[in-house]
């Protein structure tokens, strides 16, 4: 067994060891066995059974330094050396702190070990949950000369004592409690020494914090033995030898560790071994730890030493996710990962394994299984070398997962003087090294004009200041133009071994980011092609992660929808969405999730999506005072859904005035509201320019023909090179109904009243009869065709008699309208005498660069004379369709068809954003 040697230094004249705590002390050694008692009373020298060193009181002004080491003592020779078996007969299990966080959980771990049918088992355990933090806190308090370390140590004792009383009995309980009290006594003396010195070496700290693992290993081994299984526990400091590195990490010495394992096993042969994770020793036998994720690392090293069949890492999640499930609710468990994929994902912050953990097992092709100790039914994730028979195809298989790192800053060193100058990059990163900063990612263009790299934000100021100082001369001379810091950045990494040599992966990644309106600040990809890394704004990180994950991993396209104006059209659209929701999800993988509904007075907001089967009730029960800014912020602020669309079902010009700002923020807009596209020309041009230069979509098919494909048809003609000569049509379903029924002996006022009663007209029929609505549609088509016209440029023949324009109400207007029937009847008679009918039409004349709205006569054999009901009809005369115009005909009014046109635009948006077309 090893013994612990303590060095108390008090002579300033001797050379100093790196482990010595004082700069003015002479090393003098005191040795004691592990079962001896070490204590340091407040006013006395350190005492042990093997001797003591006096002089602390004589030299109270001197700082006292203490360090610890583990040294080998002679090993008693066994009559016959027991050979350590190696290979697949061993399975290695590692249990983290949450797995052994209580007596019940330790019993659960024991059951898992007992149920493992492997011939031999090596179990690596962490300290009980939060114990390692408690041990570090002891060191902190003692160094700070805070006497609360005594009560804190008592809490550590009580935690383990109460756990042992729940788990153990008889000799096992007596033995463990005796060892526990002994260890606590030693720690109390050690902490007292630290309290006096006001400082603890790294060796002291490592020795103190490693006790948690020792205690949990001892308790678990007792529980396993209690259940009838042969089991020994291992103080891993006797076996694992590691070499500290300059980067606050350690490298395992596998050869020396293997030799020590052979010796240990020859004295402690057993088919089940419980080892303390996290702790090890240096080649000089000084206690140390394996630093970050040390228990996982211990398990991997043990797997390599035993050449085990597999290493199972037990944790509290079902496996490795395709993305952080706290950020991407639809993240899925990955069945398998290659070593390289796990390595890449863990480097970029995924909750997988630390890259060091993978190295020892990778060289022996030992698979690692990540499993959930609280959900044994979950198969977990297997990390191994990829096999040739993996046949999963499709884009999803190329990218295994996505990970992010937050709180970064970009440093950009730029200047024409960098190009072709050897050593510039070396000088830059030499300065970064001098600061001790960690470079996460590097990117340099082939022009060598600039080098940018990402570092943790807390380190960027020091990096920037040193670079400014180091390159002061080059900056002053103009060889370098700037050392720029870009704060508030995050890194997004796409990882997959099959990405290598697969065309289109990068294109798909950047296309998904662009469609989510995410700007990429820097890009890096290694020649292995296992990883594509992009730097983005911190506030865009979750949205970007969700967008790329949705594009690659989930076929479902989810869009956050905000409905503005739940009136006749808006309410009908909501009902259509309700009726189609299940089909869209199951058959087309489209999830149009309504996150909010707002009217002029009340709004309904939901975090998960409004239940459309009862949205009217919910609006009454949970509705809040309408606030457009809060509404937009809520719908767009859901980071789990990367794409947002606002659907304006109003006819309100004030709502339309928000479109530009919404599009600029990356919010898509779908609307039947004509006010934006027929409003002031300069605002319209500004809106369309923004739409064309961004990946934000603005769809307005329902502004002209309700559900008829008029805008789409016009855009298709123009995009394919056709030239528009004339667009002529009956654009008003209301006026179409009126003139289709204004026949025989019926009066004009009678037909208008009938149309109003049937719900075809606006509440005030003058809004239809004035021709303004048709004029807006003409302007929309004229501008779409390339004419830069204002609404006032279109002459409109109003059907409202001049004396009735200023009627006080719609009712008064309807009462007085019969007085003017004779005038309209005369016009009808003239048309009939000429063998035709009256139709109210809008015209876009591209040849003469003008538009007009008027009442016109058409021959009875003309397509416009063949209409019935409230149908619309539009004729496109183009260079291709000159002799025979292209005609679109169908219902052009009514809530059902208008809402259907808006719904169609929503589905078109989903297709643009990645849904199957």
mmCIF file of N, CA and C in Angstrom, residues 122-188:
data_model
loop_
_atom_site.group_PDB
_atom_site.id
_atom_site.type_symbol
_atom_site.label_atom_id
_atom_site.label_comp_id
_atom_site.label_asym_id
_atom_site.label_seq_id
_atom_site.Cartn_x
_atom_site.Cartn_y
_atom_site.Cartn_z
ATOM 1 N N UNK A 122 -16.001 -3.842 -14.302
ATOM 2 C CA UNK A 122 -15.260 -2.741 -13.671
ATOM 3 C C UNK A 122 -16.219 -1.563 -13.574
ATOM 4 N N UNK A 123 -16.452 -1.066 -12.356
ATOM 5 C CA UNK A 123 -17.403 0.002 -12.128
ATOM 6 C C UNK A 123 -16.644 1.238 -11.643
ATOM 7 N N UNK A 124 -16.800 2.355 -12.344
ATOM 8 C CA UNK A 124 -16.146 3.612 -11.973
ATOM 9 C C UNK A 124 -17.228 4.567 -11.475
ATOM 10 N N UNK A 125 -17.033 5.126 -10.279
ATOM 11 C CA UNK A 125 -18.058 5.992 -9.713
ATOM 12 C C UNK A 125 -17.512 7.374 -9.397
ATOM 13 N N UNK A 126 -18.394 8.346 -9.524
ATOM 14 C CA UNK A 126 -18.085 9.720 -9.110
ATOM 15 C C UNK A 126 -18.449 9.877 -7.641
ATOM 16 N N UNK A 127 -18.131 11.042 -7.088
ATOM 17 C CA UNK A 127 -18.595 11.388 -5.754
ATOM 18 C C UNK A 127 -20.105 11.569 -5.793
ATOM 19 N N UNK A 128 -20.745 11.452 -4.645
ATOM 20 C CA UNK A 128 -22.179 11.710 -4.577
ATOM 21 C C UNK A 128 -22.477 13.117 -5.090
ATOM 22 N N UNK A 129 -23.673 13.287 -5.582
ATOM 23 C CA UNK A 129 -24.074 14.569 -6.173
ATOM 24 C C UNK A 129 -23.753 15.737 -5.246
ATOM 25 N N UNK A 130 -23.062 16.741 -5.786
ATOM 26 C CA UNK A 130 -22.689 17.999 -5.119
ATOM 27 C C UNK A 130 -21.548 17.861 -4.112
ATOM 28 N N UNK A 131 -21.058 16.633 -3.869
ATOM 29 C CA UNK A 131 -19.994 16.462 -2.874
ATOM 30 C C UNK A 131 -18.693 17.098 -3.341
ATOM 31 N N UNK A 132 -18.359 16.951 -4.627
ATOM 32 C CA UNK A 132 -17.111 17.547 -5.113
ATOM 33 C C UNK A 132 -17.129 19.066 -4.927
ATOM 34 N N UNK A 133 -18.283 19.679 -5.203
ATOM 35 C CA UNK A 133 -18.400 21.123 -4.960
ATOM 36 C C UNK A 133 -18.222 21.446 -3.484
ATOM 37 N N UNK A 134 -18.772 20.595 -2.624
ATOM 38 C CA UNK A 134 -18.627 20.814 -1.176
ATOM 39 C C UNK A 134 -17.157 20.726 -0.769
ATOM 40 N N UNK A 135 -16.412 19.791 -1.395
ATOM 41 C CA UNK A 135 -14.997 19.627 -1.048
ATOM 42 C C UNK A 135 -14.176 20.828 -1.523
ATOM 43 N N UNK A 136 -14.475 21.319 -2.724
ATOM 44 C CA UNK A 136 -13.784 22.524 -3.197
ATOM 45 C C UNK A 136 -14.111 23.713 -2.291
ATOM 46 N N UNK A 137 -15.348 23.752 -1.819
ATOM 47 C CA UNK A 137 -15.745 24.839 -0.930
ATOM 48 C C UNK A 137 -14.967 24.793 0.385
ATOM 49 N N UNK A 138 -14.639 23.579 0.852
ATOM 50 C CA UNK A 138 -13.812 23.455 2.064
ATOM 51 C C UNK A 138 -12.463 24.127 1.862
ATOM 52 N N UNK A 139 -11.845 23.853 0.712
ATOM 53 C CA UNK A 139 -10.544 24.453 0.403
ATOM 54 C C UNK A 139 -10.671 25.971 0.350
ATOM 55 N N UNK A 140 -11.716 26.445 -0.335
ATOM 56 C CA UNK A 140 -11.907 27.888 -0.481
ATOM 57 C C UNK A 140 -12.070 28.562 0.879
ATOM 58 N N UNK A 141 -12.899 27.966 1.731
ATOM 59 C CA UNK A 141 -13.123 28.558 3.048
ATOM 60 C C UNK A 141 -11.852 28.550 3.894
ATOM 61 N N UNK A 142 -11.115 27.425 3.844
ATOM 62 C CA UNK A 142 -9.890 27.343 4.646
ATOM 63 C C UNK A 142 -8.857 28.357 4.158
ATOM 64 N N UNK A 143 -8.700 28.480 2.839
ATOM 65 C CA UNK A 143 -7.752 29.452 2.290
ATOM 66 C C UNK A 143 -8.145 30.880 2.661
ATOM 67 N N UNK A 144 -9.450 31.115 2.734
ATOM 68 C CA UNK A 144 -9.942 32.453 3.045
ATOM 69 C C UNK A 144 -9.937 32.733 4.546
ATOM 70 N N UNK A 145 -9.427 31.755 5.312
ATOM 71 C CA UNK A 145 -9.419 31.843 6.783
ATOM 72 C C UNK A 145 -10.824 32.068 7.341
ATOM 73 N N UNK A 146 -11.743 31.318 6.738
ATOM 74 C CA UNK A 146 -13.125 31.324 7.189
ATOM 75 C C UNK A 146 -13.360 30.056 7.999
ATOM 76 N N UNK A 147 -13.588 30.190 9.311
ATOM 77 C CA UNK A 147 -13.711 29.024 10.171
ATOM 78 C C UNK A 147 -14.973 28.209 9.882
ATOM 79 N N UNK A 148 -15.810 28.694 8.969
ATOM 80 C CA UNK A 148 -16.993 27.928 8.584
ATOM 81 C C UNK A 148 -16.615 26.631 7.887
ATOM 82 N N UNK A 149 -15.329 26.474 7.523
ATOM 83 C CA UNK A 149 -14.911 25.214 6.901
ATOM 84 C C UNK A 149 -15.157 24.040 7.859
ATOM 85 N N UNK A 150 -15.134 24.297 9.172
ATOM 86 C CA UNK A 150 -15.335 23.221 10.152
ATOM 87 C C UNK A 150 -16.761 22.693 10.068
ATOM 88 N N UNK A 151 -17.737 23.602 10.084
ATOM 89 C CA UNK A 151 -19.131 23.165 9.975
ATOM 90 C C UNK A 151 -19.416 22.577 8.593
ATOM 91 N N UNK A 152 -18.754 23.114 7.567
ATOM 92 C CA UNK A 152 -18.935 22.571 6.212
ATOM 93 C C UNK A 152 -18.414 21.138 6.136
ATOM 94 N N UNK A 153 -17.304 20.871 6.809
ATOM 95 C CA UNK A 153 -16.754 19.510 6.847
ATOM 96 C C UNK A 153 -17.690 18.585 7.616
ATOM 97 N N UNK A 154 -18.301 19.106 8.664
ATOM 98 C CA UNK A 154 -19.276 18.309 9.419
ATOM 99 C C UNK A 154 -20.457 17.923 8.534
ATOM 100 N N UNK A 155 -20.844 18.836 7.631
ATOM 101 C CA UNK A 155 -21.950 18.539 6.714
ATOM 102 C C UNK A 155 -21.573 17.412 5.752
ATOM 103 N N UNK A 156 -20.308 17.410 5.314
ATOM 104 C CA UNK A 156 -19.818 16.325 4.451
ATOM 105 C C UNK A 156 -19.874 15.012 5.205
ATOM 106 N N UNK A 157 -19.409 15.037 6.447
ATOM 107 C CA UNK A 157 -19.444 13.827 7.284
ATOM 108 C C UNK A 157 -20.870 13.326 7.446
ATOM 109 N N UNK A 158 -21.779 14.225 7.773
ATOM 110 C CA UNK A 158 -23.155 13.825 8.028
ATOM 111 C C UNK A 158 -23.813 13.233 6.788
ATOM 112 N N UNK A 159 -23.533 13.818 5.631
ATOM 113 C CA UNK A 159 -24.120 13.331 4.372
ATOM 114 C C UNK A 159 -23.735 11.879 4.125
ATOM 115 N N UNK A 160 -22.459 11.573 4.299
ATOM 116 C CA UNK A 160 -21.987 10.210 4.028
ATOM 117 C C UNK A 160 -22.361 9.253 5.153
ATOM 118 N N UNK A 161 -22.382 9.758 6.359
ATOM 119 C CA UNK A 161 -22.756 8.906 7.488
ATOM 120 C C UNK A 161 -24.210 8.467 7.369
ATOM 121 N N UNK A 162 -25.103 9.412 7.084
ATOM 122 C CA UNK A 162 -26.521 9.067 6.970
ATOM 123 C C UNK A 162 -26.766 8.127 5.795
ATOM 124 N N UNK A 163 -26.024 8.324 4.699
ATOM 125 C CA UNK A 163 -26.160 7.430 3.534
ATOM 126 C C UNK A 163 -25.708 6.021 3.898
ATOM 127 N N UNK A 164 -24.584 5.923 4.604
ATOM 128 C CA UNK A 164 -24.068 4.614 5.011
ATOM 129 C C UNK A 164 -25.032 3.908 5.952
ATOM 130 N N UNK A 165 -25.653 4.641 6.870
ATOM 131 C CA UNK A 165 -26.607 4.039 7.802
ATOM 132 C C UNK A 165 -27.804 3.474 7.068
ATOM 133 N N UNK A 166 -28.189 4.106 5.925
ATOM 134 C CA UNK A 166 -29.297 3.596 5.116
ATOM 135 C C UNK A 166 -28.909 2.342 4.337
ATOM 136 N N UNK A 167 -27.627 2.276 3.953
ATOM 137 C CA UNK A 167 -27.192 1.228 3.022
ATOM 138 C C UNK A 167 -26.592 -0.001 3.694
ATOM 139 N N UNK A 168 -25.815 0.219 4.744
ATOM 140 C CA UNK A 168 -24.950 -0.836 5.278
ATOM 141 C C UNK A 168 -25.375 -1.271 6.666
ATOM 142 N N UNK A 169 -24.850 -2.410 7.069
ATOM 143 C CA UNK A 169 -25.045 -2.882 8.434
ATOM 144 C C UNK A 169 -23.873 -3.776 8.823
ATOM 145 N N UNK A 170 -23.830 -4.188 10.080
ATOM 146 C CA UNK A 170 -22.806 -5.119 10.551
ATOM 147 C C UNK A 170 -21.395 -4.594 10.406
ATOM 148 N N UNK A 171 -20.490 -5.523 10.045
ATOM 149 C CA UNK A 171 -19.069 -5.176 9.931
ATOM 150 C C UNK A 171 -18.807 -4.148 8.832
ATOM 151 N N UNK A 172 -19.581 -4.243 7.722
ATOM 152 C CA UNK A 172 -19.389 -3.281 6.632
ATOM 153 C C UNK A 172 -19.654 -1.861 7.116
ATOM 154 N N UNK A 173 -20.717 -1.696 7.883
ATOM 155 C CA UNK A 173 -21.056 -0.365 8.389
ATOM 156 C C UNK A 173 -19.989 0.117 9.366
ATOM 157 N N UNK A 174 -19.594 -0.748 10.297
ATOM 158 C CA UNK A 174 -18.580 -0.358 11.284
ATOM 159 C C UNK A 174 -17.276 0.028 10.609
ATOM 160 N N UNK A 175 -16.860 -0.794 9.641
ATOM 161 C CA UNK A 175 -15.591 -0.549 8.945
ATOM 162 C C UNK A 175 -15.634 0.766 8.174
ATOM 163 N N UNK A 176 -16.761 0.989 7.442
ATOM 164 C CA UNK A 176 -16.839 2.210 6.652
ATOM 165 C C UNK A 176 -16.863 3.446 7.542
ATOM 166 N N UNK A 177 -17.659 3.415 8.623
ATOM 167 C CA UNK A 177 -17.750 4.579 9.501
ATOM 168 C C UNK A 177 -16.418 4.877 10.162
ATOM 169 N N UNK A 178 -15.687 3.822 10.509
ATOM 170 C CA UNK A 178 -14.368 4.032 11.112
ATOM 171 C C UNK A 178 -13.441 4.731 10.118
ATOM 172 N N UNK A 179 -13.463 4.255 8.844
ATOM 173 C CA UNK A 179 -12.624 4.870 7.814
ATOM 174 C C UNK A 179 -13.077 6.294 7.530
ATOM 175 N N UNK A 180 -14.391 6.513 7.510
ATOM 176 C CA UNK A 180 -14.932 7.842 7.246
ATOM 177 C C UNK A 180 -14.480 8.832 8.321
ATOM 178 N N UNK A 181 -14.631 8.441 9.601
ATOM 179 C CA UNK A 181 -14.214 9.331 10.694
ATOM 180 C C UNK A 181 -12.713 9.593 10.649
ATOM 181 N N UNK A 182 -11.963 8.551 10.300
ATOM 182 C CA UNK A 182 -10.512 8.706 10.179
ATOM 183 C C UNK A 182 -10.161 9.719 9.079
ATOM 184 N N UNK A 183 -10.817 9.568 7.928
ATOM 185 C CA UNK A 183 -10.549 10.489 6.812
ATOM 186 C C UNK A 183 -10.950 11.921 7.168
ATOM 187 N N UNK A 184 -12.102 12.066 7.827
ATOM 188 C CA UNK A 184 -12.563 13.402 8.212
ATOM 189 C C UNK A 184 -11.582 14.029 9.197
ATOM 190 N N UNK A 185 -11.042 13.212 10.118
ATOM 191 C CA UNK A 185 -10.059 13.718 11.076
ATOM 192 C C UNK A 185 -8.816 14.216 10.357
ATOM 193 N N UNK A 186 -8.342 13.441 9.392
ATOM 194 C CA UNK A 186 -7.179 13.860 8.602
ATOM 195 C C UNK A 186 -7.464 15.151 7.831
ATOM 196 N N UNK A 187 -8.668 15.196 7.217
ATOM 197 C CA UNK A 187 -9.019 16.378 6.438
ATOM 198 C C UNK A 187 -9.116 17.611 7.326
ATOM 199 N N UNK A 188 -9.630 17.427 8.543
ATOM 200 C CA UNK A 188 -9.759 18.554 9.446
ATOM 201 C C UNK A 188 -8.388 19.126 9.784
#
